Tab-separated table of C-alpha atoms and ligand atoms in Angstrom:
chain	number	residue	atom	x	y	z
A	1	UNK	CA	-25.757	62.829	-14.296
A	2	UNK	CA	-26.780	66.045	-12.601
A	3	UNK	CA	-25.146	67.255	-9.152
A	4	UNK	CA	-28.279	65.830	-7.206
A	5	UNK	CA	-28.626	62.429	-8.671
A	6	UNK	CA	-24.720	62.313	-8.049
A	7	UNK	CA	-24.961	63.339	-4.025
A	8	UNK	CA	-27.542	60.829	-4.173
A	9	UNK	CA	-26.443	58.062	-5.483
A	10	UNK	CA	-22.863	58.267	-3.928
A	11	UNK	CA	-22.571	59.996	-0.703
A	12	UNK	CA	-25.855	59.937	0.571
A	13	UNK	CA	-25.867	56.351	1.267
A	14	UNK	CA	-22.549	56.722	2.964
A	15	UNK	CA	-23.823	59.137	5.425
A	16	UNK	CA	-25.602	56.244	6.696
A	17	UNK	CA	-23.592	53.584	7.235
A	18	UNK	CA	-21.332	54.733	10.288
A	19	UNK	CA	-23.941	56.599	12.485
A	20	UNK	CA	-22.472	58.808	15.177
A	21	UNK	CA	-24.764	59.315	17.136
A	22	UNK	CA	-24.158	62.710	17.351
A	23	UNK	CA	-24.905	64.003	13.998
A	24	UNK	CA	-28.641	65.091	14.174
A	25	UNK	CA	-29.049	66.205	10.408
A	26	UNK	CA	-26.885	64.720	8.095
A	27	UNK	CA	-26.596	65.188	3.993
A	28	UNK	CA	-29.734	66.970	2.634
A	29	UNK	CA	-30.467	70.178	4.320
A	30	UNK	CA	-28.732	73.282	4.321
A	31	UNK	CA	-26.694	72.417	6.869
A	32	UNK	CA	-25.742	69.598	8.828
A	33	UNK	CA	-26.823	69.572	12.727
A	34	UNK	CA	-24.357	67.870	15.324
A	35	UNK	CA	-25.091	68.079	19.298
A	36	UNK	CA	-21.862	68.378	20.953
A	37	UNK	CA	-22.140	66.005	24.182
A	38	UNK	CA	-22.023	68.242	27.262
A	39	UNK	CA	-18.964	68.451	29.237
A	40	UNK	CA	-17.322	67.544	25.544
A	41	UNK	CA	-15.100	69.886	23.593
A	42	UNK	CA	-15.048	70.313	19.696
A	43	UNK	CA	-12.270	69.553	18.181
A	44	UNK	CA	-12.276	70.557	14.451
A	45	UNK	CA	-9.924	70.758	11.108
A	46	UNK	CA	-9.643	70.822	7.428
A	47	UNK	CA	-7.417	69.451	4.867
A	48	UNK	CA	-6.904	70.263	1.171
A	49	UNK	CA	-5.636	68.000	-1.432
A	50	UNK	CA	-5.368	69.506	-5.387
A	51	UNK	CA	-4.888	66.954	-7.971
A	52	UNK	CA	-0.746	67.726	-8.907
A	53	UNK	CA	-0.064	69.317	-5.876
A	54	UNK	CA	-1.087	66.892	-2.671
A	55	UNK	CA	-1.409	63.367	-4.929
A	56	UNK	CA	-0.272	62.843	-8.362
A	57	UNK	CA	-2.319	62.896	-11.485
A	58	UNK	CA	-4.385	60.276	-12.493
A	59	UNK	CA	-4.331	58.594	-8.721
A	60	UNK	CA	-6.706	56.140	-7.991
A	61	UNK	CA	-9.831	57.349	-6.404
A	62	UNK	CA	-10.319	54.669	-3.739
A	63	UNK	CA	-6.689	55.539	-2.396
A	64	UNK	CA	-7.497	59.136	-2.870
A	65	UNK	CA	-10.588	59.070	-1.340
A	66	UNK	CA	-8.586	56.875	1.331
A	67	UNK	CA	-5.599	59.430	1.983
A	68	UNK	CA	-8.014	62.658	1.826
A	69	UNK	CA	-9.669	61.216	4.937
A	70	UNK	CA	-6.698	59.759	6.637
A	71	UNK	CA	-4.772	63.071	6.454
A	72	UNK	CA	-7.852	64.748	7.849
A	73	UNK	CA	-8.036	62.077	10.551
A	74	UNK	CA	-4.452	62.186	11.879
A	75	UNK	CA	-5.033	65.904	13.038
A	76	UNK	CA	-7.853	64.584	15.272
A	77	UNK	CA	-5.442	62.274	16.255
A	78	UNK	CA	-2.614	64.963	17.389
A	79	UNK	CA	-5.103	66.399	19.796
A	80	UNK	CA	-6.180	63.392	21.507
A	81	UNK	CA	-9.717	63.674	20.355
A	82	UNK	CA	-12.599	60.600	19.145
A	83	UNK	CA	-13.396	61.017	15.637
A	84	UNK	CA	-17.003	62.096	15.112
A	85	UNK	CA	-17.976	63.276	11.661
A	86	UNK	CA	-16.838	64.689	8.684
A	87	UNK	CA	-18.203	67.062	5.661
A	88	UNK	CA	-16.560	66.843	2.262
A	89	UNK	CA	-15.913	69.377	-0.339
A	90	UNK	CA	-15.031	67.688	-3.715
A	91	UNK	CA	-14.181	69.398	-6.986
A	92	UNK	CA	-14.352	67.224	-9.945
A	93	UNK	CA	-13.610	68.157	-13.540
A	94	UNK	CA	-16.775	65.292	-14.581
A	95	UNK	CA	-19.276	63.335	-13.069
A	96	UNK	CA	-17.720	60.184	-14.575
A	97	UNK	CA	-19.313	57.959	-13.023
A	98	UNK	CA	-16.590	54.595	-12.744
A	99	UNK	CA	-14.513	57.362	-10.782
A	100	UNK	CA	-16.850	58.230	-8.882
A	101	UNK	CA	-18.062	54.622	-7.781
A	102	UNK	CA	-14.651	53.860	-6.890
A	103	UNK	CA	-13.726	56.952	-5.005
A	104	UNK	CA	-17.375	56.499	-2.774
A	105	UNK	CA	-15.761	53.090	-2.406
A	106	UNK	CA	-12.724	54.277	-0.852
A	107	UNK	CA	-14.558	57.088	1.000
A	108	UNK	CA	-16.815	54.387	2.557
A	109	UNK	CA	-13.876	52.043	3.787
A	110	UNK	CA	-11.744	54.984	5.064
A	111	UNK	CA	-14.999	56.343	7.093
A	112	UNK	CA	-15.676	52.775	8.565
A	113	UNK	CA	-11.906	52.188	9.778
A	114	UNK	CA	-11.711	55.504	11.405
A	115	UNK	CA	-15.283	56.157	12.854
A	116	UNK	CA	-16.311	58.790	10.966
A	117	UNK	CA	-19.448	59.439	9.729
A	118	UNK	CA	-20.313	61.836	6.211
A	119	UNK	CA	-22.435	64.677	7.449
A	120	UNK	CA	-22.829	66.621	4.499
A	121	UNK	CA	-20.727	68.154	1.703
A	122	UNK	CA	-20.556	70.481	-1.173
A	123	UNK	CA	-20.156	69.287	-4.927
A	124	UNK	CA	-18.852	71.291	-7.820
A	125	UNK	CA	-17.111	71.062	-11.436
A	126	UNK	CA	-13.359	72.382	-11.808
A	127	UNK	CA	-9.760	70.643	-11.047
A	128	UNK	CA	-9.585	67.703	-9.218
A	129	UNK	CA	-9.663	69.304	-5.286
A	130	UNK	CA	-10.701	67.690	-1.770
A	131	UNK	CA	-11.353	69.122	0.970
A	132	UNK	CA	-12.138	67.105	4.211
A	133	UNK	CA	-13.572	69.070	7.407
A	134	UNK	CA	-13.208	66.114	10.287
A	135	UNK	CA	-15.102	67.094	13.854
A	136	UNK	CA	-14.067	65.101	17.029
A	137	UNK	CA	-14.481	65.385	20.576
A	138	UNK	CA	-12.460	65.555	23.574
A	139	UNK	CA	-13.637	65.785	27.648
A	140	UNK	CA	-13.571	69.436	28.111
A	141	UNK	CA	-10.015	70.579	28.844
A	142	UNK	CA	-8.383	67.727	27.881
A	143	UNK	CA	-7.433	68.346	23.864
A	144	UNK	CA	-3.479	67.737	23.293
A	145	UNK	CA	-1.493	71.369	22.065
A	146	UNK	CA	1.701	71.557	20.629
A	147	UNK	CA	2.789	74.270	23.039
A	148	UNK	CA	3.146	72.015	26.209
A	149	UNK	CA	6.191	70.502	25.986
A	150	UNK	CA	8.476	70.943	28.919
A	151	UNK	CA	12.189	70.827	29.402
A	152	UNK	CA	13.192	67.018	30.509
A	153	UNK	CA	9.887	65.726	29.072
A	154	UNK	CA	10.965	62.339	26.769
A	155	UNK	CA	10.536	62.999	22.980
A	156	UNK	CA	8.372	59.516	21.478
A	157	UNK	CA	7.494	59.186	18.274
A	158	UNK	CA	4.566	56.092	16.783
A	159	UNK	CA	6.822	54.429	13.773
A	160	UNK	CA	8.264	53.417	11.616
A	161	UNK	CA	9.034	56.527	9.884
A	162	UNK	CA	9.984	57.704	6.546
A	163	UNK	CA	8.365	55.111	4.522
A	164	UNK	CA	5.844	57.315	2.268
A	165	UNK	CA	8.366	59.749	1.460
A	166	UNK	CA	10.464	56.993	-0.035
A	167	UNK	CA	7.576	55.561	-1.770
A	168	UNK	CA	7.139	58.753	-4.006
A	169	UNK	CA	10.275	57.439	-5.938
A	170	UNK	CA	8.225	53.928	-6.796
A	171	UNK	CA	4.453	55.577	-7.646
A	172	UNK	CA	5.459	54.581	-11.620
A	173	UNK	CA	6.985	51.569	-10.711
A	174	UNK	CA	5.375	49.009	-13.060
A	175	UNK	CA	6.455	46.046	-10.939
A	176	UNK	CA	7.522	47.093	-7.718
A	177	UNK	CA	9.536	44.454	-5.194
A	178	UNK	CA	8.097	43.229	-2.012
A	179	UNK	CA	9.568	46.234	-0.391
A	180	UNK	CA	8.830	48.657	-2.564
A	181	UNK	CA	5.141	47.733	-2.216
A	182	UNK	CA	5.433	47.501	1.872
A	183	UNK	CA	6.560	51.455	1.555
A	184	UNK	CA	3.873	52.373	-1.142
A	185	UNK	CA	1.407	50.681	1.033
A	186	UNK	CA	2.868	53.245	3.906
A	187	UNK	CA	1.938	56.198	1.297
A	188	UNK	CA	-1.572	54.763	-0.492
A	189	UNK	CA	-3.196	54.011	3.087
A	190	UNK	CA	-1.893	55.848	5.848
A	191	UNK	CA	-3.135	54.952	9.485
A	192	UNK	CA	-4.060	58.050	11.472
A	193	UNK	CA	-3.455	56.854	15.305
A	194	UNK	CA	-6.450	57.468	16.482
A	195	UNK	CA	-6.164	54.955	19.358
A	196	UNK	CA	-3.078	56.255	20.121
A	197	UNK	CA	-3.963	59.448	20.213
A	198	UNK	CA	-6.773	59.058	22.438
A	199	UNK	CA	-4.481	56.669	24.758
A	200	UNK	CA	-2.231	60.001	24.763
A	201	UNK	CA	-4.648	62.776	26.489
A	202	UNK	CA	-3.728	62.151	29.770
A	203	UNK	CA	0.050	61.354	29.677
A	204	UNK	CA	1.315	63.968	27.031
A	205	UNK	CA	2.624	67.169	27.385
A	206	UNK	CA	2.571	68.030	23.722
A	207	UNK	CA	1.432	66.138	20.208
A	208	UNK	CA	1.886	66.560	16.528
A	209	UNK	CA	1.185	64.678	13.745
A	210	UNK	CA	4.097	63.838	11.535
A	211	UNK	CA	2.964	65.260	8.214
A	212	UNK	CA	5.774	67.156	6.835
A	213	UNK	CA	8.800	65.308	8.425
A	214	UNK	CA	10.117	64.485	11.907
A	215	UNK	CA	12.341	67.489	12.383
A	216	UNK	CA	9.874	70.108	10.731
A	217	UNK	CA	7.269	68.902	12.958
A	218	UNK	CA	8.864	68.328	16.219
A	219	UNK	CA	10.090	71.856	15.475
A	220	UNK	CA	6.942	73.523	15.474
A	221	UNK	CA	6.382	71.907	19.241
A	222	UNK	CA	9.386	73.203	19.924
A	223	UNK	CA	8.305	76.839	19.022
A	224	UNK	CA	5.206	76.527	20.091
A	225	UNK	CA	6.345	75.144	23.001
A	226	UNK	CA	9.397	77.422	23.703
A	227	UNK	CA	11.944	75.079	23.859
A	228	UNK	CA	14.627	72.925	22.518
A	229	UNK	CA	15.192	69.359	22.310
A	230	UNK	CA	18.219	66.784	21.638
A	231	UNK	CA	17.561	63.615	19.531
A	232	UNK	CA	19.724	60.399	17.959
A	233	UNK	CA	19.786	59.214	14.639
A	234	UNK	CA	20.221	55.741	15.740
A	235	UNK	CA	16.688	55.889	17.688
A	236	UNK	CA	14.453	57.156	15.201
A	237	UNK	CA	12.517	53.569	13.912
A	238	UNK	CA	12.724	52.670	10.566
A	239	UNK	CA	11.183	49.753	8.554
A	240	UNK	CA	12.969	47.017	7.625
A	241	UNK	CA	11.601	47.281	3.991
A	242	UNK	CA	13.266	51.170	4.079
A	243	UNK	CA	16.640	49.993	5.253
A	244	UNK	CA	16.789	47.302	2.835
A	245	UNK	CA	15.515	50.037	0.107
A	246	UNK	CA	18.053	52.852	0.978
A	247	UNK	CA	20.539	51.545	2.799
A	248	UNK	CA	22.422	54.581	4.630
A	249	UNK	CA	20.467	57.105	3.633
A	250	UNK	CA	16.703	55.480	5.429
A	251	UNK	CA	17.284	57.709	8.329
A	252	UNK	CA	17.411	60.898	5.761
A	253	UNK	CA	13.774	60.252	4.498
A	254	UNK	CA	12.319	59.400	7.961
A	255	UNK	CA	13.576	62.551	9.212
A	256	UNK	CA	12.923	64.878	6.389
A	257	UNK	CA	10.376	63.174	4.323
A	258	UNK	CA	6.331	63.366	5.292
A	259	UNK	CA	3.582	61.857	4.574
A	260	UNK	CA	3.665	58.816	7.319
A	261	UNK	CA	0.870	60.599	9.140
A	262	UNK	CA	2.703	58.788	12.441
A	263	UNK	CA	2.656	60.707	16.311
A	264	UNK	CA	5.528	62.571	17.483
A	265	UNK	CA	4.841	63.719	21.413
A	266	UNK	CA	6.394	65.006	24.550
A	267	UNK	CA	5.938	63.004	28.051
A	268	UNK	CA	7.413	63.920	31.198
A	269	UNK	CA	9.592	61.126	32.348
A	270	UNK	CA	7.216	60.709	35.648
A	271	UNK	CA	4.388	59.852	33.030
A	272	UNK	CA	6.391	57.951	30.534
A	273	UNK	CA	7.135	55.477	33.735
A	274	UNK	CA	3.981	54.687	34.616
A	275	UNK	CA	2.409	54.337	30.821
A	276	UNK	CA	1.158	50.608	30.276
A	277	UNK	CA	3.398	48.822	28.012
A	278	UNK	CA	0.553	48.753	25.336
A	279	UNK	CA	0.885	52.046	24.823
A	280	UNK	CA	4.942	52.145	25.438
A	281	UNK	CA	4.981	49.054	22.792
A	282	UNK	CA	3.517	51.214	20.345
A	283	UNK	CA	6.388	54.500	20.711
A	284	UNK	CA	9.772	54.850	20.700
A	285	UNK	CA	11.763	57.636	22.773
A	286	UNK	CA	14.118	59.528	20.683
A	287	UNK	CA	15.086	62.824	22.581
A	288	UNK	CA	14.631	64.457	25.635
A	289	UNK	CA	13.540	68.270	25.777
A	290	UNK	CA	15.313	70.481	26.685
A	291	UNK	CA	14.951	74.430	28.106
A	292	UNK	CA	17.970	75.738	25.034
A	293	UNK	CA	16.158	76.733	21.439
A	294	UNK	CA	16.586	74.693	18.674
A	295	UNK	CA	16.384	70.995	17.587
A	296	UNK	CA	19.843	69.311	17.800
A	297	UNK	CA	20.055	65.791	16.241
A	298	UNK	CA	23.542	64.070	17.173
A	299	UNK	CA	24.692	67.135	18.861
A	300	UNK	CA	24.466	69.345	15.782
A	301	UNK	CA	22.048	71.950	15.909
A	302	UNK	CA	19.833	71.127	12.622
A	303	UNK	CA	16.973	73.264	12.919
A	304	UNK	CA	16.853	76.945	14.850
A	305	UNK	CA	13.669	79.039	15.395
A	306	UNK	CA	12.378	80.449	12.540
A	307	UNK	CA	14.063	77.990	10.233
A	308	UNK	CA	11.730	75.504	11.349
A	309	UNK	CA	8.501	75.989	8.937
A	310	UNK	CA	10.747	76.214	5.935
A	311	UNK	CA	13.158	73.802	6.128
A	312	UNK	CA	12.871	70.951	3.457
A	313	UNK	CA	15.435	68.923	2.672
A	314	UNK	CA	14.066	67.161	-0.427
A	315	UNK	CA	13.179	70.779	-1.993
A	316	UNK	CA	16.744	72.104	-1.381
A	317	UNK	CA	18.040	69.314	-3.721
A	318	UNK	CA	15.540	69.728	-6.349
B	1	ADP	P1	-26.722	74.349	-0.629
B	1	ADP	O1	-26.866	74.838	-2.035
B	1	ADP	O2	-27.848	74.623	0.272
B	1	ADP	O3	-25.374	74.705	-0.035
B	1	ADP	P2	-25.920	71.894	-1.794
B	1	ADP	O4	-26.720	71.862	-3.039
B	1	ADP	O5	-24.502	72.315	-1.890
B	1	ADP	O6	-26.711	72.753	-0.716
B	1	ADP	O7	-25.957	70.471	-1.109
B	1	ADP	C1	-27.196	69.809	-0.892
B	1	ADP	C2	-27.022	68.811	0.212
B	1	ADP	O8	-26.158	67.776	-0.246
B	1	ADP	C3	-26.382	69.377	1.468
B	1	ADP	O9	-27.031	68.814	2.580
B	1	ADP	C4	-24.968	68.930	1.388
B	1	ADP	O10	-24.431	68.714	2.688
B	1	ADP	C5	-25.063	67.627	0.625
B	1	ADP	N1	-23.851	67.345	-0.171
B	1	ADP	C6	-23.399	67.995	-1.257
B	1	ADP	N2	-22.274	67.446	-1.724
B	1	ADP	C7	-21.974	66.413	-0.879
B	1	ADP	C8	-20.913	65.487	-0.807
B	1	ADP	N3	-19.897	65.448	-1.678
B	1	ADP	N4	-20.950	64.603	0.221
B	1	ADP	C9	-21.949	64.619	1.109
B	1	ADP	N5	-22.968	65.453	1.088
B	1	ADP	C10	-23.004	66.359	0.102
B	2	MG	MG1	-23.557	74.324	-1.401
């Protein structure tokens, strides 16, 4: 099967099914043509996933095809903005074709749940590499940044947390438990919160989406922001299938491990009062902000300035 009759028969027909109404040109010409909505900011991003590196070898294709998009998603997400569209860049070592089916599969449920329609894409032959490009919208002005976060502003994060990281322990599991499946579920399909997000525009200070762990995240608001924060181990949420799976140490992977693809954000108190309780149902406030550098959990400063981007726990032990 040639690289035409492949685009064909597998993405083109997904490039139909979710319309936004945006996209002008879709697959099949040079390039894709999107009309931004006046009044309406872009809001764009890319994600990379190689085979070994981002997933593990030999993953399935429908959950790859699944987490490639939901990764991409959860940016869109962080900024508060409506999922539009997305181009796709896929490396594949061979057209095989069962792969393929199943990964279009997975591509086609993943664009449906999150509103996303394919635009266009690039195909080519080499190790097993994704790239997603996601475009979204926002009213003009009104995109979510990292760097807003102001001292006294309430620290919430969307939860539980902490569940994909500990489901990297049962990928080769050949019969996992209840539990064990309730946190590999957490890692196979992760739910960008898009809703959330969107519900978020007008009431955050500051957004991030939890990819790398809470305190490596939070800690790039915090830089970008210019400020420190306080937070409790006994707030952060954790699932019940976690605690039963780990016992004491649940709170170490929600607050080191990533993956969960979850919100963190920073609300001024004023705000946080006067959210609807949909929106409060779906957070949890674990720390305040505060005007002194540096993330303190318990009391104990864990993370200071520049340590932030390269602190990873699970590394360190390895
Ligand atoms: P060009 O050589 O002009 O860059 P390509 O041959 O790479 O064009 O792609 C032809 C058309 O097929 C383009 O419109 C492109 O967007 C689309 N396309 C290629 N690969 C994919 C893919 N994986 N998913 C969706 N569309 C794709
Ligand atoms: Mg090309």
């Amino acid at each position: 099967m040639g690289e035409f009759e492949l685009i064909r028969q597998y993405f083109m027909p997904l490039a139909r099914l979710h319309g936004s109404h945006s996209v002008v040109v879709g697959p099949g010409d040079d390039c894709a043509v999107q009309r931004v909505p006046s009044g309406s900011d872009l809001v764009f991003s890319i994600d990379t996933l190689v085979e070994g590196v981002h997933f593990p070898f030999n993953y399935r294709p429908d959950y790859l095809a699944w987490r490639a998009l939901a990764v991409a998603a959860s940016d869109l997400a962080a900024m508060g903005a409506a999922p539009s569209c997305f181009t796709l860049a896929l490396t594949i070592p061979e057209a095989n074709e069962s792969w393929l089916r199943d990964f279009a599969f997975g591509l086609g449920k993943a664009a449906k749940s999150f509103g996303l329609t394919l635009a266009g894409g690039d195909t080519t032959c080499g190790p097993l590499t994704l790239s997603v490009q996601v475009h979204g919208f926002v009213e003009q002005g009104s995109a979510i940044f990292r760097s807003g976060a102001r001292p006294g502003d309430l620290i919430v994060v969307s939860g539980p947390l902490g569940d994909a990281g500990a489901a990297l322990g049962y990928l080769e599991a050949q019969n996992p438990t209840r539990d064990e499946q309730s946190v590999l579920e957490s890692y196979h399909h992760p739910q960008p919160r898009l809703e959330l997000g969107l519900a978020l525009r007008h009431l955050a200070t500051a957004a991030i989406d939890v990819s790398d762990g809470l305190l490596a995240d939070l800690s790039h608001i915090l830089e970008a922001s210019n400020v420190g924060a306080s937070i409790e181990r006994s707030r952060v949420p954790l699932s019940s299938a976690l605690t039963r799976l780990k016992g004491s140490d649940a709170i170490d992977y929600a607050l080191h491990s990533g993956d969960d693809y979850e919100l963190c954000a920073t609300i001024a108190e004023a705000n946080w009062a006067k959210a609807p309780q949909s929106l409060k149902q779906q957070l949890t406030v674990i720390g305040v902000v505060e005007p002194a550098p540096g993330l303190r959990l318990d009391g104990t400063v864990v993370v200071s300035g520049s340590e932030a981007t390269g602190f990873d726990h699970f590394r360190r032990k390895a």
